[in-house]
PDB file of C-alpha atoms in Angstrom:
ATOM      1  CA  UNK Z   9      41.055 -12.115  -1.683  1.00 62.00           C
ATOM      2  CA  UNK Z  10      38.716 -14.958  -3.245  1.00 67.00           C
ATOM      3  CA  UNK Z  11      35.859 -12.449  -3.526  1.00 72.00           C
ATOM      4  CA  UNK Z  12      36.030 -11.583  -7.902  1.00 74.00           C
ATOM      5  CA  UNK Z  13      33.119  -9.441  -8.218  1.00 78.00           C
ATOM      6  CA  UNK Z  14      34.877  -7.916 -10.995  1.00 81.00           C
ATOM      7  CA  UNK Z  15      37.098  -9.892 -13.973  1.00 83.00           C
ATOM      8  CA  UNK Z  16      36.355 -13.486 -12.397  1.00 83.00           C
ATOM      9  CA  UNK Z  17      38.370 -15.075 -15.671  1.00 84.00           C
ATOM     10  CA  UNK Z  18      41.324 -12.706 -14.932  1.00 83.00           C
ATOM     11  CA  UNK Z  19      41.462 -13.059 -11.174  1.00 84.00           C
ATOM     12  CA  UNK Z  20      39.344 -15.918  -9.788  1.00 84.00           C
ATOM     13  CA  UNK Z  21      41.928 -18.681 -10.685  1.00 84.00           C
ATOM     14  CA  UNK Z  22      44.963 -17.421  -9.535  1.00 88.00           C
ATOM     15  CA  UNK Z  23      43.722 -16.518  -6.290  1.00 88.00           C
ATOM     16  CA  UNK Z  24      42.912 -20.134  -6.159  1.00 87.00           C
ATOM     17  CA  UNK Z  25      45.592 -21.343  -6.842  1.00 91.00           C
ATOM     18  CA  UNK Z  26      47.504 -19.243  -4.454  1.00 92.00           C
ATOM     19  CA  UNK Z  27      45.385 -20.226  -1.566  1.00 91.00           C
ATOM     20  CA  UNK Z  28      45.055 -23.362  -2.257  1.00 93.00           C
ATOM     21  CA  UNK Z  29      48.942 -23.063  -2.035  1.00 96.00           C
ATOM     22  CA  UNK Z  30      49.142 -21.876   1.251  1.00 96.00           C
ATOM     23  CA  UNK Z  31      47.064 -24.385   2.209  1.00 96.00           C
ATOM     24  CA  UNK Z  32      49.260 -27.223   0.985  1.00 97.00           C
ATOM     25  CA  UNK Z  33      52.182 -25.540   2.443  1.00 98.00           C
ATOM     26  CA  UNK Z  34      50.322 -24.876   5.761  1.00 98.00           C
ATOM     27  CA  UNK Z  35      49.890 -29.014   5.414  1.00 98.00           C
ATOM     28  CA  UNK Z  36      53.778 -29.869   4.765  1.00 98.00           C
ATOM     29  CA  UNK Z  37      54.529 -28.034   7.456  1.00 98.00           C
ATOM     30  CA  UNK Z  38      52.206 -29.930   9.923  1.00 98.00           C
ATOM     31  CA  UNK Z  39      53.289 -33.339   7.974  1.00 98.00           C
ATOM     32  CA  UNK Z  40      56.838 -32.368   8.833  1.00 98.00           C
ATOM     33  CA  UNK Z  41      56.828 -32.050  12.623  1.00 98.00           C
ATOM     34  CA  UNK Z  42      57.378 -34.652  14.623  1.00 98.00           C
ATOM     35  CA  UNK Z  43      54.630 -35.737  17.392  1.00 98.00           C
ATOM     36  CA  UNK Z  44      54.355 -38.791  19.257  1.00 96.00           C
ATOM     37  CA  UNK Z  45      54.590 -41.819  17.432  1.00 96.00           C
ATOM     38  CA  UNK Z  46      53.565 -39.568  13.743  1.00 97.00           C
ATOM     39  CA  UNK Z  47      53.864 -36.290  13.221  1.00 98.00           C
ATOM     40  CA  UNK Z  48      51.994 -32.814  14.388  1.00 98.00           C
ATOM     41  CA  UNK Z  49      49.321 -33.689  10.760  1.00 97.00           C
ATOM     42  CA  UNK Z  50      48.381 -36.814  12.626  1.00 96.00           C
ATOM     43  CA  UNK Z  51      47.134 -34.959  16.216  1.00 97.00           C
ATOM     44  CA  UNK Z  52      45.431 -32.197  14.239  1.00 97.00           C
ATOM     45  CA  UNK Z  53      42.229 -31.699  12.751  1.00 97.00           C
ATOM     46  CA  UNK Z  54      41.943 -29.783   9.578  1.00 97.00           C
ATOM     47  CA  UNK Z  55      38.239 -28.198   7.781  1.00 96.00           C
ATOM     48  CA  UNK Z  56      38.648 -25.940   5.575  1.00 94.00           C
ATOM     49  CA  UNK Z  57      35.394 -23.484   4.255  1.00 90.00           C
ATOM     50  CA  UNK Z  58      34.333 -19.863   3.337  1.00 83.00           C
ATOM     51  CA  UNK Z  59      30.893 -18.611   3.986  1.00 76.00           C
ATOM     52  CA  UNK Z  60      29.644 -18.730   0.249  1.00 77.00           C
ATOM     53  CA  UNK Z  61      30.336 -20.470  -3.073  1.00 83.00           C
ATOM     54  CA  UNK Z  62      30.152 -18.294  -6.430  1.00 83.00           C
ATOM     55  CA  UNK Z  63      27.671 -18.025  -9.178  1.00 83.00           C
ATOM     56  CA  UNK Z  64      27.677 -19.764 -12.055  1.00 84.00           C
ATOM     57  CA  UNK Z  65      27.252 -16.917 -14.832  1.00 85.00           C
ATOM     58  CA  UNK Z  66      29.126 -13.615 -14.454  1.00 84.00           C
ATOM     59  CA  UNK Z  67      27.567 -10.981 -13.633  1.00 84.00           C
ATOM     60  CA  UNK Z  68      27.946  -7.308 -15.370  1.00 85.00           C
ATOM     61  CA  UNK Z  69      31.291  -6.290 -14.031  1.00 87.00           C
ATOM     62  CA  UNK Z  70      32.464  -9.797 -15.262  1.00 87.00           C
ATOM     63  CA  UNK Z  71      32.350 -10.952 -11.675  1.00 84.00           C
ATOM     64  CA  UNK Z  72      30.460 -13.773  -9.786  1.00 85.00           C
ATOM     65  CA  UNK Z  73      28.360 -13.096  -6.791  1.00 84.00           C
ATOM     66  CA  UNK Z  74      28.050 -14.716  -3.545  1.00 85.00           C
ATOM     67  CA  UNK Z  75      25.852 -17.841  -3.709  1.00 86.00           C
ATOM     68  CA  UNK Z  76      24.093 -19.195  -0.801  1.00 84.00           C
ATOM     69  CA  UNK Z  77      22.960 -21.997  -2.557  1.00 86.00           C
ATOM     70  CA  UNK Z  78      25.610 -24.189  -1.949  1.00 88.00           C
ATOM     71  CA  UNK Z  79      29.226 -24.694  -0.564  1.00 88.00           C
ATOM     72  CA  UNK Z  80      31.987 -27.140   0.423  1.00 89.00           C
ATOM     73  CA  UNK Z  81      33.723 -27.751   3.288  1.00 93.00           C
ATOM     74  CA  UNK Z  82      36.955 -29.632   2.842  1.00 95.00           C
ATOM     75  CA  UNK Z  83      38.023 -32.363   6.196  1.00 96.00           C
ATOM     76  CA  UNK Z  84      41.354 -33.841   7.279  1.00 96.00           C
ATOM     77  CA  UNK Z  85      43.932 -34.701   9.349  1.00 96.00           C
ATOM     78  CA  UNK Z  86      43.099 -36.386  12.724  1.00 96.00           C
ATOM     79  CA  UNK Z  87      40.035 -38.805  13.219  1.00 96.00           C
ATOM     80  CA  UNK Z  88      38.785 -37.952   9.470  1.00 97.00           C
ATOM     81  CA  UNK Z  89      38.222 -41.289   7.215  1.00 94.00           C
ATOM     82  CA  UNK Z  90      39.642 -39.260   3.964  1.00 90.00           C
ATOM     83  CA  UNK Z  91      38.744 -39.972   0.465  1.00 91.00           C
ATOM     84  CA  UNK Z  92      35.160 -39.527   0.530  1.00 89.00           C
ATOM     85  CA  UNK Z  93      32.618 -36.858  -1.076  1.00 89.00           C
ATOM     86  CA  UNK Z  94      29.607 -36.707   0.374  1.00 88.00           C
ATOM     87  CA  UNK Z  95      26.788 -34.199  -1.605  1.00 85.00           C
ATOM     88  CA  UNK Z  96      26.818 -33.214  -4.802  1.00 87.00           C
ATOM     89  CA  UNK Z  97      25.699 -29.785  -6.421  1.00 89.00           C
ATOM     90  CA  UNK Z  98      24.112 -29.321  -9.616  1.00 89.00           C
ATOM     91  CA  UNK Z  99      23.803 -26.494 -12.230  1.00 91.00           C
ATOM     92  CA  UNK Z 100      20.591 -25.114 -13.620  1.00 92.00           C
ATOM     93  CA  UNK Z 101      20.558 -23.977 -17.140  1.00 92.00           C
ATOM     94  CA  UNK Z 102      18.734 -20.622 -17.857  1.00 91.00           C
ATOM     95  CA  UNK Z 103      16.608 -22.204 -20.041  1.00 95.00           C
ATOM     96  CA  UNK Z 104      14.870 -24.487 -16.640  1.00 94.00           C
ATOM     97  CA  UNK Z 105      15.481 -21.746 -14.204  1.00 92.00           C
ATOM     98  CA  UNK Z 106      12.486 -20.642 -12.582  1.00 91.00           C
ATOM     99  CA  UNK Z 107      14.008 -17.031 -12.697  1.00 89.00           C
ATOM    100  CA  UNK Z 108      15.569 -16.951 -16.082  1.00 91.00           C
ATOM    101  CA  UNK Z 109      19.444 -16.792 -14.240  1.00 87.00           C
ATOM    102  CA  UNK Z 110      21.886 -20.036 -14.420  1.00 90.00           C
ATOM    103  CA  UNK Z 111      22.346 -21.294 -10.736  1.00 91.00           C
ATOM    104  CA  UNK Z 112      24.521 -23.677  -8.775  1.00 91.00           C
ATOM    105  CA  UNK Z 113      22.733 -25.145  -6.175  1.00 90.00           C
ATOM    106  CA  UNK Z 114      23.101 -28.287  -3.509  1.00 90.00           C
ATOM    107  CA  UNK Z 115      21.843 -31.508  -4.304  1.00 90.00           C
ATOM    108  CA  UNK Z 116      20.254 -34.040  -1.467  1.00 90.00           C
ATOM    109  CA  UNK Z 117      21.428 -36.794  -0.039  1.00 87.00           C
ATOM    110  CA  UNK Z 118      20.659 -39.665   1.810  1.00 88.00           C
ATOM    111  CA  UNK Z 119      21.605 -38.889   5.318  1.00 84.00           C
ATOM    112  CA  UNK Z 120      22.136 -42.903   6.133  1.00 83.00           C
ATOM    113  CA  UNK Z 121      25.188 -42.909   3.737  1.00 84.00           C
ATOM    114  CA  UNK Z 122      25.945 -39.553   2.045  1.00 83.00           C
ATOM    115  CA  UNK Z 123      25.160 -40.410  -1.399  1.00 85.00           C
ATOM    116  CA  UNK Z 124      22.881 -38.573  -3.781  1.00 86.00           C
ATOM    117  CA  UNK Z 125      19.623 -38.933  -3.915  1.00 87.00           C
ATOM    118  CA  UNK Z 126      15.664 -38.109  -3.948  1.00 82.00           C
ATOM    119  CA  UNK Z 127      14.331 -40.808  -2.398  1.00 81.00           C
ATOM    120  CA  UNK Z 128      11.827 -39.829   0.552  1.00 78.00           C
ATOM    121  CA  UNK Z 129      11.874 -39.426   3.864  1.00 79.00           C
ATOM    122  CA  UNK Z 130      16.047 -39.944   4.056  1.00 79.00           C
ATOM    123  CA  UNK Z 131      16.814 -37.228   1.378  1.00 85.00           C
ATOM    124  CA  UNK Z 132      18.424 -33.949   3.064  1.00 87.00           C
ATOM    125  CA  UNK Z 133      19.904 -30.786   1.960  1.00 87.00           C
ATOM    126  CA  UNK Z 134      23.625 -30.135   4.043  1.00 87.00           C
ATOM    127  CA  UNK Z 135      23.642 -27.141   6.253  1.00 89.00           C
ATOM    128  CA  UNK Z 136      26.414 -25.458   8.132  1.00 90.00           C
ATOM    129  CA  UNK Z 137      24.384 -26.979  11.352  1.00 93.00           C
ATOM    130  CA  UNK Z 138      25.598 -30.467  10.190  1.00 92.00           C
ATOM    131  CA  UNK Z 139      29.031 -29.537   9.495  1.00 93.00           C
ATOM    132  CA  UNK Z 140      28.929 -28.001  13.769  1.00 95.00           C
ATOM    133  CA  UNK Z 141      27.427 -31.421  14.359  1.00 95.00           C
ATOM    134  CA  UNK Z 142      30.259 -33.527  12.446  1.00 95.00           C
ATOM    135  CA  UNK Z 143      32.875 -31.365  14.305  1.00 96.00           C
ATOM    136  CA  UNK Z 144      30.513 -31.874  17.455  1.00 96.00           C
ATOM    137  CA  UNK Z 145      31.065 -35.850  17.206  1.00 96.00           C
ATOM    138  CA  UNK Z 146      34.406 -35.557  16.553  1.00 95.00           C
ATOM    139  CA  UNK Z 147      35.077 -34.107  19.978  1.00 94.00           C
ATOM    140  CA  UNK Z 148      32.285 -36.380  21.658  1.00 94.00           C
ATOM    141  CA  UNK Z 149      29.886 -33.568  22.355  1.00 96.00           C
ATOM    142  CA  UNK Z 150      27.265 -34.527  19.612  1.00 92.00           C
ATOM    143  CA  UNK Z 151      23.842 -33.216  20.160  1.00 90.00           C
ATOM    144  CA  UNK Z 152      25.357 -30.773  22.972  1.00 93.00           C
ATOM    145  CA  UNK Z 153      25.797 -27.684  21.415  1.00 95.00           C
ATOM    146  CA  UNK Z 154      22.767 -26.363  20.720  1.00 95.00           C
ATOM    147  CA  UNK Z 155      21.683 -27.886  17.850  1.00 94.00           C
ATOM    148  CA  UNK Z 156      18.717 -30.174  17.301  1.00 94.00           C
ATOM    149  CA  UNK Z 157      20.606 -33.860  16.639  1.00 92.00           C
ATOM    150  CA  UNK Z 158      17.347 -35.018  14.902  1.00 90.00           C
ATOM    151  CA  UNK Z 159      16.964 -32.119  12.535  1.00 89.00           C
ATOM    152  CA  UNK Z 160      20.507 -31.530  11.885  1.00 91.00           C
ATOM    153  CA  UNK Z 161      22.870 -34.979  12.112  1.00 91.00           C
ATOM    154  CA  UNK Z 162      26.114 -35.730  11.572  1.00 92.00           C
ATOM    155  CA  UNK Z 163      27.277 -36.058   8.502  1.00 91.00           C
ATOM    156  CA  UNK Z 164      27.787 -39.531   7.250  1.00 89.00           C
ATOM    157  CA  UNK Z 165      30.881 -40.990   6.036  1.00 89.00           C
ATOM    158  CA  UNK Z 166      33.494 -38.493   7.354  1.00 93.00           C
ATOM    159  CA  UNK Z 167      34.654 -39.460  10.457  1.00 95.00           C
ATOM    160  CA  UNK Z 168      36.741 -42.310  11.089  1.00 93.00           C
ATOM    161  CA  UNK Z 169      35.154 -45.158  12.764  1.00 84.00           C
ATOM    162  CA  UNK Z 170      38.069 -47.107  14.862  1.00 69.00           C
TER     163      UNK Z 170
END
């Protein structure tokens, strides 16, 4: 369990590191199979996400609570370009909160190249509709599932273009 609503400095990194573990493991494994002319990694797609990131500050069982605010989603394996961040998050001290409580929240970007940014009209927020879309492209059914293509692109930078 990732979910340290209680003793976060105990727990949370260890759990980390034990998923994050499996994970790599899960990866060898796929790395190590043979397929084709590479191996099984090669012919598979990887994304790897929760629902919700963590607060910042602990909260008064020395846990963190879920945070909306902002995520990551971790791509790779087949037809992903690898080696690129696109986003960025940002703390808020208590001191310029608007609510008095530390927070951890997305930054935008520009949606042409997936760099930082607040320069108008190209600056977006991500949202878990982009991430369907980037998945959506990947299998060639962009636009088609439901989601507005204008409102809600692709995400820049993430998929390989050959």
């Amino acid at each position: 369990s990732l979910d340290t609503h209680a003793d976060h400095e105990g727990n949370h990194l260890r759990f980390q590191a034990a998923i994050w573990d499996r994970i790599a493991s899960l990866l060898r494994e796929f790395k190590a199979i043979p397929f084709g002319t590479g191996s099984l990694f090669d012919a598979t797609t990887f994304m790897v996400s929760s629902e919700f990131a963590r607060t910042p500050a602990l909260d008064g069982s020395k846990g963190k609570d879920h945070n909306g605010l902002t995520n990551s989603v971790l791509f790779l394996g087949k037809g992903i370009q690898g080696g690129r961040v696109v986003g960025a998050s940002q703390l808020v001290s208590r001191a310029t909160s608007p609510t008095g409580d530390p927070l951890h929240i997305a930054s935008p970007f520009d949606i042409h190249t997936g760099l930082p940014t607040t320069d108008r009209p190209n600056a977006r927020f991500l949202h878990p509709e982009n991430v369907a879309q980037t998945v959506a492209k990947l299998f060639g059914v962009e636009g088609q599932i439901g989601i507005p293509l204008d409102a809600y692109p692709a995400i820049p930078g993430i998929l390989r273009t050959e």
